[in-house]
Structures are given as structure tokens and as C-alpha cells.
Amino acid sequence: MFKQWYVLQAYFGCEFKIERLLKTKIIDNNMEEFFGEIIIPTEDVLETTGKTKRVFKRKIYPGYILLEMIMNEKTFDLVRYLPNVLRFVGGTSTEPFPVANEEITKIFNRIIDTVKKPKPKVTFMVGELIRIVDGPFIDFTGTVESVNYTKNCLKIAVLIFGRFTPIILDFSQVDKG
């Protein structure tokens, strides 16, 4: 038999705790040959506050763990009866179905893409009303005309002297609401 990917549903916030416990149980029960990778899908997120930029990891699917394993009665019981584990996703309660390789590939590509270029923490939509919190137009409000995520900047229409004027601002210079 060969290893396949399964999705494990867990209590929200317990994913890393389950990962550590599962790795320990696998070693304690000498079942290393039945298990492959254990992945909690995360993406890199760029947070801009003031002039500082910080990249942190955010779970893509909170409460879910990807598990590469050979499914049999012993491995099923080892995983299923860990504390804070709810169930395997897909299939029946006693016989879970593996995830399609295309789905796993999509998830891995998303993880890799955000490592190369982190996603911004705050997203803006065209037509959205925002407030300027830094720069010469502080406390003005404007409407988003365009968003450039590669340069982390916005084009905003601001009412100045009775007419709308487009200005370009960094994400850190604006606030939603």
C-alpha cells in the first residue's frame, strides 16, 4: 500500500498541539513507516502598521490538518482517538476517503505562492469608503478607485476644494471605515 492524503478536523486552535501529540504517538508506537507529512496549511500575511511591515503566518483552513498516511485499522485508531480530534473529513465515520491529489496540489501551490509574495492582511475593494490616517491629507475620507497589491498602494478619490482629486497612498496611510 502507499500513503495517501487525508483531512483531519480538529477543535479550532488545537491544530499544532495535535500535530505534536500525533508525532509523539507515531514514534512511541513504532508506526513511522505508515505516516508521512503532517501539515497545517498556513499562508504568509503582510501586516503594515505605520512604517513597519511584519510577515506572520495565518491558517488557511482553521481547524483542519492534512495528514499523509497509509489507512488501516491501527493508524485510524491512533489518529481518530487523539484528544481534540473531531473526525476525518470525507467518507464514513469508520472508513474515510483520501483527498484527491489535485486538491492537495492546489493547497500546496497556495502555500508556496504566499511564501514568495505574502498576502496583505487588509484587502480593499474598488468603491469602498476609507479614511486617511497619515500624510498631508490626514482625516480626509475618500473612495477607492484602484488597488495595487504588488506595490501595496491605493488610488483614492478625495474631495478637495469641491472637486474629486485622485491621490495615491500606501496601505499604511489609510484605515477602513
Short mmCIF file of N, CA and C in Angstrom, two decimals:
data_model
loop_
_atom_site.label_atom_id
_atom_site.label_comp_id
_atom_site.label_asym_id
_atom_site.label_seq_id
_atom_site.Cartn_x
_atom_site.Cartn_y
_atom_site.Cartn_z
N MET A 1 0.85 -1.20 0.00
CA MET A 1 0.00 0.00 0.00
C MET A 1 0.88 1.25 0.00
N PHE A 2 0.30 2.36 -0.44
CA PHE A 2 1.03 3.61 -0.47
C PHE A 2 0.29 4.67 0.34
N LYS A 3 1.02 5.69 0.69
CA LYS A 3 0.46 6.75 1.53
C LYS A 3 -0.44 7.66 0.71
N GLN A 4 -1.54 8.06 1.34
CA GLN A 4 -2.48 8.98 0.72
C GLN A 4 -2.76 10.12 1.69
N TRP A 5 -3.29 11.20 1.16
CA TRP A 5 -3.59 12.38 1.97
C TRP A 5 -5.02 12.30 2.51
N TYR A 6 -5.15 12.63 3.80
CA TYR A 6 -6.45 12.69 4.45
C TYR A 6 -6.56 14.03 5.17
N VAL A 7 -7.80 14.47 5.36
CA VAL A 7 -8.05 15.71 6.09
C VAL A 7 -8.65 15.36 7.43
N LEU A 8 -8.05 15.92 8.46
CA LEU A 8 -8.48 15.67 9.83
C LEU A 8 -9.10 16.95 10.39
N GLN A 9 -10.30 16.85 10.92
CA GLN A 9 -10.93 18.01 11.54
C GLN A 9 -10.66 17.97 13.04
N ALA A 10 -10.25 19.14 13.57
CA ALA A 10 -9.89 19.24 14.98
C ALA A 10 -10.56 20.46 15.58
N TYR A 11 -10.50 20.56 16.89
CA TYR A 11 -11.00 21.77 17.53
C TYR A 11 -10.14 22.95 17.12
N PHE A 12 -10.80 24.09 16.87
CA PHE A 12 -10.11 25.30 16.46
C PHE A 12 -9.07 25.69 17.51
N GLY A 13 -7.85 25.97 17.07
CA GLY A 13 -6.78 26.39 17.97
C GLY A 13 -5.95 25.25 18.52
N CYS A 14 -6.34 24.01 18.26
CA CYS A 14 -5.60 22.85 18.78
C CYS A 14 -4.76 22.16 17.73
N GLU A 15 -4.67 22.73 16.53
CA GLU A 15 -4.01 22.06 15.42
C GLU A 15 -2.55 21.73 15.71
N PHE A 16 -1.79 22.69 16.21
CA PHE A 16 -0.36 22.46 16.47
C PHE A 16 -0.15 21.51 17.64
N LYS A 17 -1.03 21.56 18.62
CA LYS A 17 -0.97 20.65 19.76
C LYS A 17 -1.21 19.21 19.29
N ILE A 18 -2.18 19.03 18.40
CA ILE A 18 -2.47 17.69 17.86
C ILE A 18 -1.31 17.20 17.02
N GLU A 19 -0.72 18.10 16.23
CA GLU A 19 0.44 17.72 15.40
C GLU A 19 1.57 17.18 16.27
N ARG A 20 1.90 17.90 17.35
CA ARG A 20 2.98 17.45 18.24
C ARG A 20 2.64 16.11 18.89
N LEU A 21 1.40 15.99 19.37
CA LEU A 21 0.98 14.76 20.03
C LEU A 21 0.98 13.58 19.06
N LEU A 22 0.52 13.82 17.85
CA LEU A 22 0.49 12.75 16.85
C LEU A 22 1.90 12.28 16.50
N LYS A 23 2.83 13.20 16.33
CA LYS A 23 4.22 12.81 16.04
C LYS A 23 4.80 11.97 17.17
N THR A 24 4.49 12.34 18.39
CA THR A 24 4.96 11.57 19.56
C THR A 24 4.35 10.18 19.57
N LYS A 25 3.04 10.09 19.33
CA LYS A 25 2.36 8.79 19.33
C LYS A 25 2.88 7.88 18.21
N ILE A 26 3.17 8.45 17.06
CA ILE A 26 3.70 7.66 15.93
C ILE A 26 5.04 7.04 16.32
N ILE A 27 5.90 7.83 16.94
CA ILE A 27 7.21 7.33 17.35
C ILE A 27 7.07 6.30 18.47
N ASP A 28 6.21 6.58 19.46
CA ASP A 28 6.02 5.67 20.59
C ASP A 28 5.48 4.30 20.15
N ASN A 29 4.64 4.29 19.10
CA ASN A 29 4.05 3.05 18.62
C ASN A 29 4.80 2.42 17.44
N ASN A 30 6.00 2.96 17.13
CA ASN A 30 6.82 2.46 16.02
C ASN A 30 6.03 2.35 14.72
N MET A 31 5.32 3.41 14.37
CA MET A 31 4.49 3.41 13.17
C MET A 31 4.97 4.43 12.14
N GLU A 32 6.26 4.75 12.16
CA GLU A 32 6.80 5.76 11.26
C GLU A 32 6.60 5.41 9.79
N GLU A 33 6.64 4.12 9.46
CA GLU A 33 6.51 3.73 8.05
C GLU A 33 5.09 3.92 7.51
N PHE A 34 4.11 4.08 8.39
CA PHE A 34 2.72 4.27 7.97
C PHE A 34 2.35 5.74 7.78
N PHE A 35 3.19 6.64 8.24
CA PHE A 35 2.86 8.07 8.20
C PHE A 35 3.91 8.85 7.42
N GLY A 36 3.44 9.86 6.73
CA GLY A 36 4.31 10.77 6.00
C GLY A 36 4.27 12.15 6.66
N GLU A 37 3.94 13.14 5.87
CA GLU A 37 3.91 14.51 6.35
C GLU A 37 2.62 14.82 7.11
N ILE A 38 2.74 15.71 8.07
CA ILE A 38 1.59 16.26 8.78
C ILE A 38 1.67 17.76 8.56
N ILE A 39 0.66 18.32 7.91
CA ILE A 39 0.72 19.74 7.53
C ILE A 39 -0.51 20.48 8.01
N ILE A 40 -0.25 21.62 8.63
CA ILE A 40 -1.30 22.58 8.96
C ILE A 40 -1.14 23.69 7.94
N PRO A 41 -2.04 23.77 6.96
CA PRO A 41 -1.86 24.75 5.88
C PRO A 41 -1.90 26.19 6.40
N THR A 42 -0.80 26.92 6.16
CA THR A 42 -0.72 28.32 6.56
C THR A 42 -0.28 29.15 5.36
N GLU A 43 -0.58 30.44 5.42
CA GLU A 43 -0.14 31.37 4.39
C GLU A 43 0.55 32.54 5.07
N ASP A 44 1.52 33.13 4.37
CA ASP A 44 2.21 34.31 4.89
C ASP A 44 1.35 35.53 4.61
N VAL A 45 1.17 36.36 5.64
CA VAL A 45 0.35 37.56 5.53
C VAL A 45 1.21 38.76 5.90
N LEU A 46 1.12 39.81 5.10
CA LEU A 46 1.87 41.03 5.33
C LEU A 46 0.99 42.03 6.06
N GLU A 47 1.44 42.43 7.24
CA GLU A 47 0.72 43.43 8.03
C GLU A 47 1.54 44.71 8.04
N THR A 48 0.92 45.81 7.63
CA THR A 48 1.60 47.09 7.59
C THR A 48 0.98 47.99 8.64
N THR A 49 1.79 48.38 9.62
CA THR A 49 1.32 49.31 10.65
C THR A 49 2.32 50.45 10.72
N GLY A 50 1.82 51.64 10.39
CA GLY A 50 2.73 52.78 10.36
C GLY A 50 3.77 52.56 9.29
N LYS A 51 5.03 52.64 9.68
CA LYS A 51 6.11 52.44 8.71
C LYS A 51 6.73 51.05 8.82
N THR A 52 6.21 50.22 9.72
CA THR A 52 6.77 48.88 9.89
C THR A 52 5.92 47.86 9.14
N LYS A 53 6.60 46.89 8.57
CA LYS A 53 5.94 45.78 7.89
C LYS A 53 6.34 44.50 8.59
N ARG A 54 5.37 43.64 8.80
CA ARG A 54 5.60 42.40 9.52
C ARG A 54 4.90 41.28 8.78
N VAL A 55 5.59 40.17 8.59
CA VAL A 55 5.01 39.00 7.95
C VAL A 55 4.74 37.96 9.03
N PHE A 56 3.52 37.45 9.05
CA PHE A 56 3.18 36.40 10.00
C PHE A 56 2.39 35.31 9.29
N LYS A 57 2.27 34.18 9.94
CA LYS A 57 1.57 33.04 9.36
C LYS A 57 0.12 33.01 9.86
N ARG A 58 -0.79 32.75 8.92
CA ARG A 58 -2.22 32.62 9.24
C ARG A 58 -2.69 31.30 8.68
N LYS A 59 -3.50 30.58 9.44
CA LYS A 59 -4.01 29.29 8.99
C LYS A 59 -4.98 29.51 7.83
N ILE A 60 -4.78 28.75 6.77
CA ILE A 60 -5.67 28.83 5.61
C ILE A 60 -7.01 28.19 5.95
N TYR A 61 -6.96 27.03 6.58
CA TYR A 61 -8.17 26.29 6.96
C TYR A 61 -8.13 26.03 8.46
N PRO A 62 -8.56 27.00 9.27
CA PRO A 62 -8.51 26.80 10.73
C PRO A 62 -9.33 25.57 11.13
N GLY A 63 -8.75 24.75 11.98
CA GLY A 63 -9.43 23.56 12.47
C GLY A 63 -9.20 22.32 11.63
N TYR A 64 -8.31 22.41 10.61
CA TYR A 64 -8.07 21.27 9.74
C TYR A 64 -6.58 20.97 9.63
N ILE A 65 -6.26 19.68 9.53
CA ILE A 65 -4.88 19.22 9.42
C ILE A 65 -4.81 18.25 8.23
N LEU A 66 -3.78 18.40 7.41
CA LEU A 66 -3.55 17.46 6.31
C LEU A 66 -2.60 16.38 6.81
N LEU A 67 -2.93 15.15 6.52
CA LEU A 67 -2.19 14.03 7.06
C LEU A 67 -1.93 13.01 5.96
N GLU A 68 -0.65 12.71 5.73
CA GLU A 68 -0.27 11.71 4.74
C GLU A 68 -0.04 10.40 5.48
N MET A 69 -0.81 9.37 5.11
CA MET A 69 -0.71 8.12 5.85
C MET A 69 -1.25 6.95 5.04
N ILE A 70 -0.90 5.76 5.51
CA ILE A 70 -1.49 4.53 5.00
C ILE A 70 -2.63 4.21 5.94
N MET A 71 -3.84 4.14 5.40
CA MET A 71 -5.01 3.92 6.24
C MET A 71 -5.20 2.43 6.51
N ASN A 72 -5.19 2.08 7.80
CA ASN A 72 -5.57 0.74 8.24
C ASN A 72 -6.20 0.90 9.62
N GLU A 73 -6.59 -0.17 10.22
CA GLU A 73 -7.30 -0.09 11.49
C GLU A 73 -6.45 0.53 12.60
N LYS A 74 -5.17 0.18 12.66
CA LYS A 74 -4.29 0.70 13.70
C LYS A 74 -4.02 2.19 13.52
N THR A 75 -3.72 2.61 12.28
CA THR A 75 -3.44 4.03 12.06
C THR A 75 -4.70 4.87 12.25
N PHE A 76 -5.85 4.33 11.82
CA PHE A 76 -7.12 5.03 12.01
C PHE A 76 -7.37 5.27 13.49
N ASP A 77 -7.23 4.22 14.30
CA ASP A 77 -7.47 4.35 15.74
C ASP A 77 -6.48 5.29 16.41
N LEU A 78 -5.22 5.23 15.99
CA LEU A 78 -4.19 6.10 16.56
C LEU A 78 -4.56 7.57 16.36
N VAL A 79 -5.00 7.90 15.16
CA VAL A 79 -5.31 9.29 14.83
C VAL A 79 -6.67 9.71 15.37
N ARG A 80 -7.66 8.90 15.14
CA ARG A 80 -9.05 9.27 15.46
C ARG A 80 -9.28 9.49 16.95
N TYR A 81 -8.60 8.78 17.79
CA TYR A 81 -8.87 8.87 19.22
C TYR A 81 -7.89 9.76 19.98
N LEU A 82 -7.20 10.63 19.26
CA LEU A 82 -6.38 11.66 19.92
C LEU A 82 -7.30 12.70 20.53
N PRO A 83 -6.90 13.30 21.65
CA PRO A 83 -7.72 14.37 22.22
C PRO A 83 -7.85 15.54 21.25
N ASN A 84 -8.99 16.18 21.22
CA ASN A 84 -9.31 17.37 20.41
C ASN A 84 -9.46 17.08 18.93
N VAL A 85 -9.45 15.81 18.53
CA VAL A 85 -9.71 15.43 17.14
C VAL A 85 -11.20 15.15 17.01
N LEU A 86 -11.83 15.75 16.02
CA LEU A 86 -13.26 15.53 15.82
C LEU A 86 -13.52 14.35 14.90
N ARG A 87 -12.94 14.40 13.67
CA ARG A 87 -13.20 13.33 12.72
C ARG A 87 -12.31 13.48 11.50
N PHE A 88 -12.31 12.46 10.67
CA PHE A 88 -11.74 12.56 9.34
C PHE A 88 -12.80 13.17 8.44
N VAL A 89 -12.38 13.99 7.50
CA VAL A 89 -13.32 14.61 6.58
C VAL A 89 -13.43 13.74 5.34
N GLY A 90 -14.66 13.45 4.92
CA GLY A 90 -14.91 12.64 3.73
C GLY A 90 -15.07 11.18 4.08
N GLY A 91 -15.91 10.51 3.34
CA GLY A 91 -16.15 9.10 3.58
C GLY A 91 -17.12 8.89 4.73
N THR A 92 -16.99 7.74 5.37
CA THR A 92 -17.86 7.43 6.50
C THR A 92 -17.07 7.60 7.80
N SER A 93 -17.76 7.46 8.90
CA SER A 93 -17.09 7.64 10.20
C SER A 93 -16.08 6.53 10.49
N THR A 94 -16.22 5.39 9.82
CA THR A 94 -15.28 4.29 10.05
C THR A 94 -14.34 4.07 8.87
N GLU A 95 -14.64 4.65 7.72
CA GLU A 95 -13.80 4.46 6.54
C GLU A 95 -13.67 5.77 5.76
N PRO A 96 -12.69 6.61 6.15
CA PRO A 96 -12.53 7.91 5.47
C PRO A 96 -11.96 7.75 4.07
N PHE A 97 -12.33 8.69 3.18
CA PHE A 97 -11.80 8.72 1.83
C PHE A 97 -10.59 9.64 1.78
N PRO A 98 -9.60 9.27 0.97
CA PRO A 98 -8.45 10.17 0.80
C PRO A 98 -8.84 11.37 -0.06
N VAL A 99 -8.06 12.45 0.08
CA VAL A 99 -8.28 13.66 -0.70
C VAL A 99 -7.64 13.46 -2.07
N ALA A 100 -8.27 14.02 -3.10
CA ALA A 100 -7.74 13.92 -4.46
C ALA A 100 -6.41 14.67 -4.54
N ASN A 101 -5.49 14.13 -5.32
CA ASN A 101 -4.16 14.74 -5.47
C ASN A 101 -4.25 16.16 -6.03
N GLU A 102 -5.26 16.44 -6.88
CA GLU A 102 -5.42 17.79 -7.42
C GLU A 102 -5.70 18.80 -6.32
N GLU A 103 -6.52 18.40 -5.35
CA GLU A 103 -6.84 19.29 -4.23
C GLU A 103 -5.60 19.57 -3.38
N ILE A 104 -4.82 18.55 -3.12
CA ILE A 104 -3.59 18.71 -2.34
C ILE A 104 -2.62 19.62 -3.08
N THR A 105 -2.52 19.44 -4.39
CA THR A 105 -1.63 20.28 -5.20
C THR A 105 -2.06 21.74 -5.13
N LYS A 106 -3.36 22.01 -5.19
CA LYS A 106 -3.86 23.38 -5.09
C LYS A 106 -3.49 24.00 -3.75
N ILE A 107 -3.63 23.24 -2.69
CA ILE A 107 -3.31 23.75 -1.34
C ILE A 107 -1.81 24.05 -1.24
N PHE A 108 -0.98 23.12 -1.72
CA PHE A 108 0.48 23.33 -1.67
C PHE A 108 0.89 24.53 -2.51
N ASN A 109 0.28 24.70 -3.68
CA ASN A 109 0.60 25.86 -4.52
C ASN A 109 0.22 27.16 -3.83
N ARG A 110 -0.89 27.17 -3.14
CA ARG A 110 -1.29 28.37 -2.40
C ARG A 110 -0.29 28.69 -1.29
N ILE A 111 0.17 27.68 -0.59
CA ILE A 111 1.16 27.88 0.47
C ILE A 111 2.45 28.44 -0.12
N ILE A 112 2.91 27.86 -1.22
CA ILE A 112 4.16 28.29 -1.87
C ILE A 112 4.02 29.71 -2.40
N ASP A 113 2.88 30.04 -3.01
CA ASP A 113 2.68 31.38 -3.56
C ASP A 113 2.75 32.46 -2.50
N THR A 114 2.17 32.20 -1.31
CA THR A 114 2.20 33.23 -0.27
C THR A 114 3.57 33.34 0.39
N VAL A 115 4.39 32.28 0.32
CA VAL A 115 5.76 32.38 0.83
C VAL A 115 6.56 33.31 -0.07
N LYS A 116 6.35 33.16 -1.40
CA LYS A 116 7.04 34.02 -2.36
C LYS A 116 6.56 35.46 -2.24
N LYS A 117 5.25 35.67 -2.14
CA LYS A 117 4.69 37.01 -2.05
C LYS A 117 3.57 36.99 -1.03
N PRO A 118 3.83 37.47 0.19
CA PRO A 118 2.80 37.45 1.24
C PRO A 118 1.57 38.26 0.86
N LYS A 119 0.41 37.77 1.28
CA LYS A 119 -0.84 38.47 1.04
C LYS A 119 -0.97 39.62 2.03
N PRO A 120 -1.58 40.74 1.63
CA PRO A 120 -1.81 41.81 2.59
C PRO A 120 -2.88 41.39 3.60
N LYS A 121 -2.73 41.85 4.84
CA LYS A 121 -3.68 41.48 5.88
C LYS A 121 -5.04 42.10 5.62
N VAL A 122 -5.04 43.35 5.15
CA VAL A 122 -6.27 44.05 4.87
C VAL A 122 -6.46 44.11 3.37
N THR A 123 -7.65 43.79 2.90
CA THR A 123 -7.93 43.88 1.49
C THR A 123 -8.89 45.05 1.25
N PHE A 124 -8.73 45.70 0.14
CA PHE A 124 -9.55 46.84 -0.21
C PHE A 124 -10.32 46.53 -1.48
N MET A 125 -11.51 47.12 -1.59
CA MET A 125 -12.34 46.91 -2.76
C MET A 125 -12.61 48.25 -3.44
N VAL A 126 -12.67 48.25 -4.76
CA VAL A 126 -12.97 49.46 -5.51
C VAL A 126 -14.36 49.95 -5.09
N GLY A 127 -14.47 51.25 -4.83
CA GLY A 127 -15.73 51.84 -4.40
C GLY A 127 -15.90 51.92 -2.90
N GLU A 128 -14.98 51.32 -2.16
CA GLU A 128 -15.05 51.29 -0.70
C GLU A 128 -14.64 52.65 -0.13
N LEU A 129 -15.32 53.10 0.92
CA LEU A 129 -15.01 54.36 1.58
C LEU A 129 -13.94 54.12 2.64
N ILE A 130 -12.85 54.92 2.60
CA ILE A 130 -11.77 54.76 3.57
C ILE A 130 -11.37 56.12 4.13
N ARG A 131 -10.67 56.08 5.27
CA ARG A 131 -10.20 57.29 5.94
C ARG A 131 -8.69 57.34 5.89
N ILE A 132 -8.14 58.52 5.63
CA ILE A 132 -6.69 58.69 5.57
C ILE A 132 -6.19 59.01 6.97
N VAL A 133 -5.18 58.26 7.42
CA VAL A 133 -4.68 58.40 8.79
C VAL A 133 -3.25 58.92 8.86
N ASP A 134 -2.61 59.16 7.70
CA ASP A 134 -1.23 59.62 7.70
C ASP A 134 -0.97 60.43 6.44
N GLY A 135 -0.09 61.41 6.54
CA GLY A 135 0.29 62.21 5.39
C GLY A 135 -0.42 63.56 5.37
N PRO A 136 -0.27 64.30 4.29
CA PRO A 136 -0.84 65.65 4.22
C PRO A 136 -2.37 65.67 4.18
N PHE A 137 -3.01 64.56 3.84
CA PHE A 137 -4.46 64.52 3.75
C PHE A 137 -5.10 63.80 4.93
N ILE A 138 -4.43 63.86 6.09
CA ILE A 138 -4.92 63.16 7.28
C ILE A 138 -6.34 63.63 7.63
N ASP A 139 -7.17 62.68 8.04
CA ASP A 139 -8.58 62.86 8.41
C ASP A 139 -9.50 63.13 7.23
N PHE A 140 -9.02 63.07 6.00
CA PHE A 140 -9.89 63.12 4.83
C PHE A 140 -10.46 61.73 4.61
N THR A 141 -11.61 61.67 3.98
CA THR A 141 -12.16 60.38 3.56
C THR A 141 -12.20 60.36 2.03
N GLY A 142 -12.12 59.19 1.49
CA GLY A 142 -12.12 59.05 0.04
C GLY A 142 -12.66 57.70 -0.39
N THR A 143 -12.81 57.57 -1.68
CA THR A 143 -13.32 56.34 -2.27
C THR A 143 -12.20 55.66 -3.05
N VAL A 144 -12.06 54.37 -2.85
CA VAL A 144 -11.01 53.60 -3.53
C VAL A 144 -11.36 53.50 -5.01
N GLU A 145 -10.42 53.95 -5.86
CA GLU A 145 -10.59 53.84 -7.31
C GLU A 145 -9.86 52.63 -7.87
N SER A 146 -8.67 52.32 -7.32
CA SER A 146 -7.94 51.13 -7.75
C SER A 146 -7.01 50.68 -6.63
N VAL A 147 -6.66 49.41 -6.68
CA VAL A 147 -5.79 48.80 -5.67
C VAL A 147 -4.63 48.12 -6.38
N ASN A 148 -3.41 48.36 -5.89
CA ASN A 148 -2.22 47.71 -6.43
C ASN A 148 -1.57 46.91 -5.30
N TYR A 149 -1.84 45.61 -5.26
CA TYR A 149 -1.31 44.77 -4.18
C TYR A 149 0.18 44.51 -4.33
N THR A 150 0.72 44.61 -5.54
CA THR A 150 2.15 44.38 -5.71
C THR A 150 2.96 45.51 -5.10
N LYS A 151 2.43 46.74 -5.16
CA LYS A 151 3.13 47.90 -4.58
C LYS A 151 2.54 48.34 -3.25
N ASN A 152 1.50 47.64 -2.78
CA ASN A 152 0.83 47.97 -1.52
C ASN A 152 0.35 49.41 -1.49
N CYS A 153 -0.32 49.83 -2.55
CA CYS A 153 -0.82 51.20 -2.59
C CYS A 153 -2.22 51.25 -3.20
N LEU A 154 -2.90 52.36 -2.94
CA LEU A 154 -4.27 52.59 -3.41
C LEU A 154 -4.35 53.90 -4.17
N LYS A 155 -5.25 53.96 -5.11
CA LYS A 155 -5.59 55.22 -5.75
C LYS A 155 -6.96 55.60 -5.19
N ILE A 156 -7.02 56.78 -4.55
CA ILE A 156 -8.21 57.20 -3.83
C ILE A 156 -8.70 58.53 -4.39
N ALA A 157 -10.01 58.65 -4.54
CA ALA A 157 -10.61 59.92 -4.95
C ALA A 157 -11.03 60.67 -3.69
N VAL A 158 -10.41 61.85 -3.47
CA VAL A 158 -10.69 62.65 -2.28
C VAL A 158 -11.29 63.98 -2.73
N LEU A 159 -12.32 64.45 -2.02
CA LEU A 159 -12.96 65.72 -2.33
C LEU A 159 -12.13 66.86 -1.74
N ILE A 160 -11.46 67.63 -2.62
CA ILE A 160 -10.63 68.76 -2.20
C ILE A 160 -11.10 69.99 -2.98
N PHE A 161 -11.47 71.04 -2.26
CA PHE A 161 -11.95 72.28 -2.86
C PHE A 161 -13.09 72.05 -3.84
N GLY A 162 -13.99 71.17 -3.49
CA GLY A 162 -15.19 70.97 -4.28
C GLY A 162 -15.05 70.04 -5.46
N ARG A 163 -13.89 69.46 -5.68
CA ARG A 163 -13.75 68.51 -6.77
C ARG A 163 -12.95 67.29 -6.32
N PHE A 164 -13.28 66.17 -6.97
CA PHE A 164 -12.59 64.93 -6.61
C PHE A 164 -11.20 64.91 -7.22
N THR A 165 -10.22 64.64 -6.36
CA THR A 165 -8.83 64.60 -6.78
C THR A 165 -8.27 63.21 -6.48
N PRO A 166 -7.68 62.54 -7.48
CA PRO A 166 -7.10 61.22 -7.23
C PRO A 166 -5.73 61.37 -6.56
N ILE A 167 -5.53 60.62 -5.49
CA ILE A 167 -4.22 60.58 -4.83
C ILE A 167 -3.83 59.12 -4.63
N ILE A 168 -2.54 58.87 -4.59
CA ILE A 168 -2.03 57.51 -4.39
C ILE A 168 -1.41 57.44 -3.00
N LEU A 169 -1.88 56.47 -2.22
CA LEU A 169 -1.41 56.31 -0.84
C LEU A 169 -1.00 54.88 -0.58
N ASP A 170 -0.10 54.72 0.37
CA ASP A 170 0.35 53.41 0.83
C ASP A 170 -0.75 52.81 1.71
N PHE A 171 -0.80 51.48 1.81
CA PHE A 171 -1.78 50.82 2.68
C PHE A 171 -1.68 51.32 4.12
N SER A 172 -0.48 51.64 4.56
CA SER A 172 -0.29 52.06 5.95
C SER A 172 -0.85 53.45 6.22
N GLN A 173 -1.17 54.21 5.17
CA GLN A 173 -1.68 55.56 5.35
C GLN A 173 -3.20 55.63 5.41
N VAL A 174 -3.88 54.51 5.26
CA VAL A 174 -5.34 54.52 5.26
C VAL A 174 -5.89 53.53 6.28
N ASP A 175 -7.16 53.74 6.60
CA ASP A 175 -7.85 52.86 7.54
C ASP A 175 -9.26 52.64 7.01
N LYS A 176 -9.73 51.41 7.14
CA LYS A 176 -11.09 51.12 6.70
C LYS A 176 -12.08 51.74 7.66
N GLY A 177 -13.23 52.15 7.13
CA GLY A 177 -14.29 52.70 7.97
C GLY A 177 -14.08 54.12 8.12
#
